mmCIF file of C-alpha atoms in Angstrom:
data_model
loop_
_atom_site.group_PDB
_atom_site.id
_atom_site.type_symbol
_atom_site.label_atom_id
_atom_site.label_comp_id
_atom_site.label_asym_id
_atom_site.label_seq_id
_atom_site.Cartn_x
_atom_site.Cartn_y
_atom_site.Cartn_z
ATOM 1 C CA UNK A 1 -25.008 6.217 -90.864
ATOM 2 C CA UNK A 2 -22.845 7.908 -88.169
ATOM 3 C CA UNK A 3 -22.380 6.814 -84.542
ATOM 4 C CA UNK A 4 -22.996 9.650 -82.222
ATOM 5 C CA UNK A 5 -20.811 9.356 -79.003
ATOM 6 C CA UNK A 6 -22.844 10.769 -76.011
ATOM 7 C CA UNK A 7 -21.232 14.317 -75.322
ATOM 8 C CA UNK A 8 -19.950 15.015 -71.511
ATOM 9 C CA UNK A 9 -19.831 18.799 -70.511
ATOM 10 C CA UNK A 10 -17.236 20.379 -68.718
ATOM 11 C CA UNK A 11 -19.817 20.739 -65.706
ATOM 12 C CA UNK A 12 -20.185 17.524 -65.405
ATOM 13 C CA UNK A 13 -16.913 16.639 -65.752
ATOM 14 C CA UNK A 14 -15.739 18.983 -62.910
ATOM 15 C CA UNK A 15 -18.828 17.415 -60.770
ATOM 16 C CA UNK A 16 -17.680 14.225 -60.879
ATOM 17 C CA UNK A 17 -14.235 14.835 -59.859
ATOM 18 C CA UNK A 18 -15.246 16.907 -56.642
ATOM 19 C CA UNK A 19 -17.625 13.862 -55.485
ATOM 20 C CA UNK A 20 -14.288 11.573 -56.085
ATOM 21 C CA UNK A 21 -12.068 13.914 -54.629
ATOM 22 C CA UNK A 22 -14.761 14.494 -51.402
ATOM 23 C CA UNK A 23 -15.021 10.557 -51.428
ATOM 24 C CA UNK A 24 -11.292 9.933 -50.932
ATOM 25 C CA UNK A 25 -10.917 13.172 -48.290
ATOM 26 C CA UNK A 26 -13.565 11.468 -46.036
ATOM 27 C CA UNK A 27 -12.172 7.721 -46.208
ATOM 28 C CA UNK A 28 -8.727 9.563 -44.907
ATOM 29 C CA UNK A 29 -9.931 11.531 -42.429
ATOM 30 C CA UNK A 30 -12.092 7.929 -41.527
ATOM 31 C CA UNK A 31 -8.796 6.279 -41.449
ATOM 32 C CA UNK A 32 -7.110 8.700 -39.539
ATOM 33 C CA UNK A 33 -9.612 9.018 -36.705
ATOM 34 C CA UNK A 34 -10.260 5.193 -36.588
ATOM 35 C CA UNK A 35 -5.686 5.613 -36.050
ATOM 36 C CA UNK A 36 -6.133 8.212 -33.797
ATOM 37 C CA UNK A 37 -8.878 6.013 -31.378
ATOM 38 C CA UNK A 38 -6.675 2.609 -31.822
ATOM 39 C CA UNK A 39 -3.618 4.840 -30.469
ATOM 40 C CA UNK A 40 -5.804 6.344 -27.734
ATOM 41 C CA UNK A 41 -6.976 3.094 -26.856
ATOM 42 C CA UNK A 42 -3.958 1.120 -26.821
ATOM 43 C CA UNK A 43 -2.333 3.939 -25.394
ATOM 44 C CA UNK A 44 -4.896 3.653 -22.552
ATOM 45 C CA UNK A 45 -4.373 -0.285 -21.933
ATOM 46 C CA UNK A 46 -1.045 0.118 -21.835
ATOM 47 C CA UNK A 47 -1.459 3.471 -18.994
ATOM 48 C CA UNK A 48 -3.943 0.966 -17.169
ATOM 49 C CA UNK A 49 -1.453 -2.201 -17.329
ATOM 50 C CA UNK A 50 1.332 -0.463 -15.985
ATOM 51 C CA UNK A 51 -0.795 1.382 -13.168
ATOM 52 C CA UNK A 52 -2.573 -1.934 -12.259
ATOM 53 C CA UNK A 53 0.582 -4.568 -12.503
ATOM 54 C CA UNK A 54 2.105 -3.345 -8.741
ATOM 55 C CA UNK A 55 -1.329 -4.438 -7.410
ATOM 56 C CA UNK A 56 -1.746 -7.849 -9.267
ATOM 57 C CA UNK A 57 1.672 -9.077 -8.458
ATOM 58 C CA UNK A 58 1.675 -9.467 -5.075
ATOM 59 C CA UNK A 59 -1.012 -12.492 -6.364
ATOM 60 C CA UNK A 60 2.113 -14.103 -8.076
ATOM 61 C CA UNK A 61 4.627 -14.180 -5.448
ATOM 62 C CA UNK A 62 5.373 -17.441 -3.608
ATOM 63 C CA UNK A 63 3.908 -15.181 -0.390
ATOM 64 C CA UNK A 64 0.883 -13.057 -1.408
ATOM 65 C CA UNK A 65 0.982 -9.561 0.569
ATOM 66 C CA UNK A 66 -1.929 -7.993 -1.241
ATOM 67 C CA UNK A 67 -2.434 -4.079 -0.711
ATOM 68 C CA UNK A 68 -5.332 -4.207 2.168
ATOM 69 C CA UNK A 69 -5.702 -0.629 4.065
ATOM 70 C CA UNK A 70 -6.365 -0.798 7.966
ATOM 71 C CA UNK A 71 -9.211 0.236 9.637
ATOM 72 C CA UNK A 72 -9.383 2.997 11.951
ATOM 73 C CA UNK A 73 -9.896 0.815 14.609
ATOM 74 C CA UNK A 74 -6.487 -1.217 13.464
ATOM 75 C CA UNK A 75 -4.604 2.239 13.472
ATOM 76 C CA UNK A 76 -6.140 3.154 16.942
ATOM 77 C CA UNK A 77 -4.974 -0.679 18.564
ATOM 78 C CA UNK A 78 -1.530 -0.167 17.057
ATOM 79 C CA UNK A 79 -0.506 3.170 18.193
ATOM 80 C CA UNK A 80 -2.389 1.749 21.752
ATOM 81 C CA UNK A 81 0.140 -0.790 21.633
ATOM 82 C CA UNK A 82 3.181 1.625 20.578
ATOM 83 C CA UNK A 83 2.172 3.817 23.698
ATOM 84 C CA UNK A 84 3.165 0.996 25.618
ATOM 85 C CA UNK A 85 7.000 0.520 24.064
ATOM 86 C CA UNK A 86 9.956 3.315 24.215
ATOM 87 C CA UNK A 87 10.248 2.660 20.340
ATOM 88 C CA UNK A 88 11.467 6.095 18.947
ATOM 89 C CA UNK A 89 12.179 4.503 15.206
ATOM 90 C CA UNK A 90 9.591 2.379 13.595
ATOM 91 C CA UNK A 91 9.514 0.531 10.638
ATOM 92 C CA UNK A 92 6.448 -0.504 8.774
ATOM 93 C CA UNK A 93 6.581 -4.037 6.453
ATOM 94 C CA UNK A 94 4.173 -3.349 3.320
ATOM 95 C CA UNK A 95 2.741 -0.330 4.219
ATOM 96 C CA UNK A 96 0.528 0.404 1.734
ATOM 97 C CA UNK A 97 -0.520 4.175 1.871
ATOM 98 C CA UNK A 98 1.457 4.673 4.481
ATOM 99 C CA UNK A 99 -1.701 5.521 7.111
ATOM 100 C CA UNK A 100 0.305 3.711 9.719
ATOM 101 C CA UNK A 101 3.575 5.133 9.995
ATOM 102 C CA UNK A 102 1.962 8.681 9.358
ATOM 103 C CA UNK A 103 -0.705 8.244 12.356
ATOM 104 C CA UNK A 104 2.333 7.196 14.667
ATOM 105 C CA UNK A 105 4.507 10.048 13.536
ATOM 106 C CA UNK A 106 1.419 12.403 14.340
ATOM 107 C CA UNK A 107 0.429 10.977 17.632
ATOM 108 C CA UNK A 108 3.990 9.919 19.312
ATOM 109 C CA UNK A 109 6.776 11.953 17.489
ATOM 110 C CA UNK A 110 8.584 8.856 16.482
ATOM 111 C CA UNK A 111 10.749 8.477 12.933
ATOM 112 C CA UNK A 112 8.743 5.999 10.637
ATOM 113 C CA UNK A 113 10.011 4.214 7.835
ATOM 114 C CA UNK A 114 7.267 2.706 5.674
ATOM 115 C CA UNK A 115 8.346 0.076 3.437
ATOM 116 C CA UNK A 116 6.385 -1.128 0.261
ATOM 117 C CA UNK A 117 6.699 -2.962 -3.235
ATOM 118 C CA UNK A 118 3.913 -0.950 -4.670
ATOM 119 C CA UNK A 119 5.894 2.334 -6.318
ATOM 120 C CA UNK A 120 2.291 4.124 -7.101
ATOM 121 C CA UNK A 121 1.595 3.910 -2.683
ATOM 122 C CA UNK A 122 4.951 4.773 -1.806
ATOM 123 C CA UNK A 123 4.127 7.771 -4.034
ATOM 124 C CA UNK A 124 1.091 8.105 -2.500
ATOM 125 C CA UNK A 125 2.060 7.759 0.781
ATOM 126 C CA UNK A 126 5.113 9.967 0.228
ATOM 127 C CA UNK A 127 2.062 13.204 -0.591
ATOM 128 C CA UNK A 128 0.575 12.067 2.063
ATOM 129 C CA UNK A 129 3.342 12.869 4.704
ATOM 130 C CA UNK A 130 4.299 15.971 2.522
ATOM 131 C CA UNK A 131 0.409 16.937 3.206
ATOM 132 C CA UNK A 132 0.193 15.971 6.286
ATOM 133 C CA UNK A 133 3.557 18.165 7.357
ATOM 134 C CA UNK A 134 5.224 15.208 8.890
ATOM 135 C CA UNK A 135 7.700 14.342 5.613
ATOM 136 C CA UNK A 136 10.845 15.143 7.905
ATOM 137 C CA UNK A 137 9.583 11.883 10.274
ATOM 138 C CA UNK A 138 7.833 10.375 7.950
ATOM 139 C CA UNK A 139 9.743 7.848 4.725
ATOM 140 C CA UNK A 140 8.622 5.468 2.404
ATOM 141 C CA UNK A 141 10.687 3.121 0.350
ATOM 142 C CA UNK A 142 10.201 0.582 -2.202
ATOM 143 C CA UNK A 143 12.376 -2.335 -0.727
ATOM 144 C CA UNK A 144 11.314 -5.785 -0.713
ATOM 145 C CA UNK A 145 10.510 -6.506 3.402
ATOM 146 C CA UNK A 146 12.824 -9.570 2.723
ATOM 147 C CA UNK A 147 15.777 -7.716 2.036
ATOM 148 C CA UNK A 148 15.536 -5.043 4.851
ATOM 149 C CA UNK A 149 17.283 -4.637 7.149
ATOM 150 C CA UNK A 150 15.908 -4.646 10.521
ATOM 151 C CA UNK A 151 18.352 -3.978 12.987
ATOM 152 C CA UNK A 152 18.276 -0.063 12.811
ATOM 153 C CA UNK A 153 14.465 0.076 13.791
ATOM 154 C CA UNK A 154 13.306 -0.531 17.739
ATOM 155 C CA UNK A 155 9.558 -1.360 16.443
ATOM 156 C CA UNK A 156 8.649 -3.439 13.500
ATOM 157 C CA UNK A 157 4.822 -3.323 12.384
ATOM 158 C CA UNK A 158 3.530 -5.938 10.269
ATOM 159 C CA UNK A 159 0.026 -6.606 8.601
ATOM 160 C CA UNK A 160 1.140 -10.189 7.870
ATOM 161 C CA UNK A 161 -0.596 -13.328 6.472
ATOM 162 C CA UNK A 162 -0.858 -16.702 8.073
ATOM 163 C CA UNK A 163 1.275 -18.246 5.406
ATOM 164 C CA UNK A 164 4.373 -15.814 5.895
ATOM 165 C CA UNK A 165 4.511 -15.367 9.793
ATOM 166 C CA UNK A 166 6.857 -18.228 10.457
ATOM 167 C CA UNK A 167 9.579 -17.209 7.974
ATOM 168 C CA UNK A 168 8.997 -13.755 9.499
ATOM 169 C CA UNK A 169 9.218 -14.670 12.713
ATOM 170 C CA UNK A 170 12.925 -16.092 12.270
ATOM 171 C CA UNK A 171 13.887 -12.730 9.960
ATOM 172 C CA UNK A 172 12.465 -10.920 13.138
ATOM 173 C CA UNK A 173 14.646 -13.266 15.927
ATOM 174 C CA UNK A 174 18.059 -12.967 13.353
ATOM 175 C CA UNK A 175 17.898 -8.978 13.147
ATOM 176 C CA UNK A 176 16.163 -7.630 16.266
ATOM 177 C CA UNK A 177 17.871 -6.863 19.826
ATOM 178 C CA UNK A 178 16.361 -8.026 22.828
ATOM 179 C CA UNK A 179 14.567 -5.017 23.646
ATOM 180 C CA UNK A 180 13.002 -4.021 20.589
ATOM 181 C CA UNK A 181 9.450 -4.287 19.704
ATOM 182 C CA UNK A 182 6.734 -6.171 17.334
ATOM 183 C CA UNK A 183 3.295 -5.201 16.848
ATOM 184 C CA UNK A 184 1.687 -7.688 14.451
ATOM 185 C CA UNK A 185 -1.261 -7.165 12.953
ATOM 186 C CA UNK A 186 -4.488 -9.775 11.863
ATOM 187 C CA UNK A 187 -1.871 -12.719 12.425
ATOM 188 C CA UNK A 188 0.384 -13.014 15.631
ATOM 189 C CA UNK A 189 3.779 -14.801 15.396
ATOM 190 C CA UNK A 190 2.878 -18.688 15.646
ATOM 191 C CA UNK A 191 6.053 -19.601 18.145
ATOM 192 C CA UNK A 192 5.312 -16.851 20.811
ATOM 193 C CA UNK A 193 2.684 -15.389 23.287
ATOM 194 C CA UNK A 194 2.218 -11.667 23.002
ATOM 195 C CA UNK A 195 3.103 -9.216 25.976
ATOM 196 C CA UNK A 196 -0.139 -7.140 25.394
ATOM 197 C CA UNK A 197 -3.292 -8.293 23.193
ATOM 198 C CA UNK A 198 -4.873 -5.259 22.165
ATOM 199 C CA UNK A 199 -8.594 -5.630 20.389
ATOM 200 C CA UNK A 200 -10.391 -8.542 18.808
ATOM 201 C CA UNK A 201 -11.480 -9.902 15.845
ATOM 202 C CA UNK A 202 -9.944 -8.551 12.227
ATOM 203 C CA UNK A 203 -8.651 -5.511 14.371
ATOM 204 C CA UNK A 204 -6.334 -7.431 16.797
ATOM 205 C CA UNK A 205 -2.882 -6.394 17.643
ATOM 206 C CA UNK A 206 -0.284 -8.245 19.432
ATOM 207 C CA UNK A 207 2.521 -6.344 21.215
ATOM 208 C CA UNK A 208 5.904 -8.002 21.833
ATOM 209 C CA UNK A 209 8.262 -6.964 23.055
ATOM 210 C CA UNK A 210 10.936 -6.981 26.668
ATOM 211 C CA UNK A 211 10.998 -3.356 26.814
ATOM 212 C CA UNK A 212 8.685 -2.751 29.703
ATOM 213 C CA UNK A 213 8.580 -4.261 33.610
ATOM 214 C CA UNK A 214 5.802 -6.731 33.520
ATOM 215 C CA UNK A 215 4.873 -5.843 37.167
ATOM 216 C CA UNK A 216 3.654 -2.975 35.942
ATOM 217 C CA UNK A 217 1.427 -3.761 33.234
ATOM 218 C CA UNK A 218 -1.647 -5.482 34.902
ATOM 219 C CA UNK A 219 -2.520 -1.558 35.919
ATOM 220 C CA UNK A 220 -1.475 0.122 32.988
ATOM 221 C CA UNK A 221 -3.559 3.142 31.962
ATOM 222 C CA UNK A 222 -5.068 1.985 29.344
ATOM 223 C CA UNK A 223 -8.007 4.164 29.366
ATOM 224 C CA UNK A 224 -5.598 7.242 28.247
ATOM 225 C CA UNK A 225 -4.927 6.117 24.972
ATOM 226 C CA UNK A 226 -6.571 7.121 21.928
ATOM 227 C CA UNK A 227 -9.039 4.332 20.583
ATOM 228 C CA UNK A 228 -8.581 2.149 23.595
ATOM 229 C CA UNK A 229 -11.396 2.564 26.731
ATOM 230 C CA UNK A 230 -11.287 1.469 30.022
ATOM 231 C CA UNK A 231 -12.967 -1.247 29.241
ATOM 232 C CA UNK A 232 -11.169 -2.256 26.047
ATOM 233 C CA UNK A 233 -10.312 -5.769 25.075
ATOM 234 C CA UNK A 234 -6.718 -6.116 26.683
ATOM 235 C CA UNK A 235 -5.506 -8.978 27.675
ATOM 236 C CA UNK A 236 -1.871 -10.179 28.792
ATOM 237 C CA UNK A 237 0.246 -13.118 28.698
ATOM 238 C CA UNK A 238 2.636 -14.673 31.091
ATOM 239 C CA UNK A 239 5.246 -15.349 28.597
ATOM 240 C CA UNK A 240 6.267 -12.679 25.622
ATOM 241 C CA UNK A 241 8.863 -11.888 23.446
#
């Protein structure tokens, strides 16, 4: 007796390696787009970690200046109190996108100088006064506020925090003549009475500064000024900067 051996035809042969060869094409091209989405994904973390790390480290510095934009109201009390100072070059410690130093280069022609640690707002800030049309008054660095310094600027801004207004305060008496100007913002300086206290609550502003003749200030105009009525919350103080 003979053992048949089943018989395989060429058909079937030729079948069989398509379906192999059609099994192994769409595991690769499964591999390659599952490659393809990792590296699109990680690609994205790593586009998202580098846009995002200027903002979260301000939380890790020993004096947290996080990026906080000012109100219009904020912007309208500090060029109020610029009105009332013959600063003609201002300098702006952390400032963000730059809304402060453009707003006083649009409404008083002076030179501004915005300083920040965030690169991605200085960039921002820098399209902004290209925009805008005032990028031959307007500047923004990325300098730490710590290492700046002060003494070519007749008006300092700050949008402090409670925490760093005491070491600012003695950067501010080191570098600044007699008759230049501070407008502080949310926090005052803790060792000295404002000349001018412009607004209240969050929007506050303190002007110092020896620039103008007291005598004169009880019947300042301020009713002129953009953002600040006749009836405004203005208040003085015997002794100032």
């Amino acid at each position: 007796m003979s053992n048949a051996l089943p018989s395989i035809g060429l058909d079937e042969l030729f079948k069989a390696d398509a379906s192999s060869s059609s099994t192994i094409e769409s595991k690769s091209r499964s591999h390659l787009i599952g490659l393809i989405l990792a590296g699109v994904t990680g690609g994205a973390a790593i586009v998202l970690s580098v846009v995002a790390a200027p903002f979260v480290a301000p939380a890790l510095r020993k004096v947290c200046l996080p990026y906080v934009p000012a109100s219009a109201a904020q912007v309208e009390n500090v060029i109020a109190a610029l009105r009332l100072t013959s600063a003609r070059s201002v300098v702006d410690l952390g400032s963000g996108d730059g809304r402060l130093v453009l707003a006083a280069c649009k409404e008083l022609g002076v030179r501004g100088t915005g300083v920040e640690l965030n690169p991605w707002l200085v960039l921002y800030s820098r399209y902004r006064a290209w925009r805008d049309g005032v990028s031959h008054c307007a500047s923004f660095t990325t300098t730490d506020l710590w290492k700046l310094d002060l003494r070519p600027y007749d008006c300092v801004l700050i949008f402090g925090v409670q925490q760093m207004m005491s070491q600012l305060e003695h950067k501010l008496d080191a570098e600044l003549g007699r008759d230049s100007a501070v407008v502080a913002c949310r926090f005052p300086l803790p060792q000295r009475k404002p000349y001018r206290t412009i607004g209240s609550g969050i929007d506050t502003v303190w002007l110092y500064t020896n620039a103008l003749p007291r005598h004169d200030f009880a019947d300042y105009p301020f009713h002129k000024f953009s953002g600040v009525s006749q009836h405004a919350d203005v208040r003085a103080a015997d002794n100032f900067y």
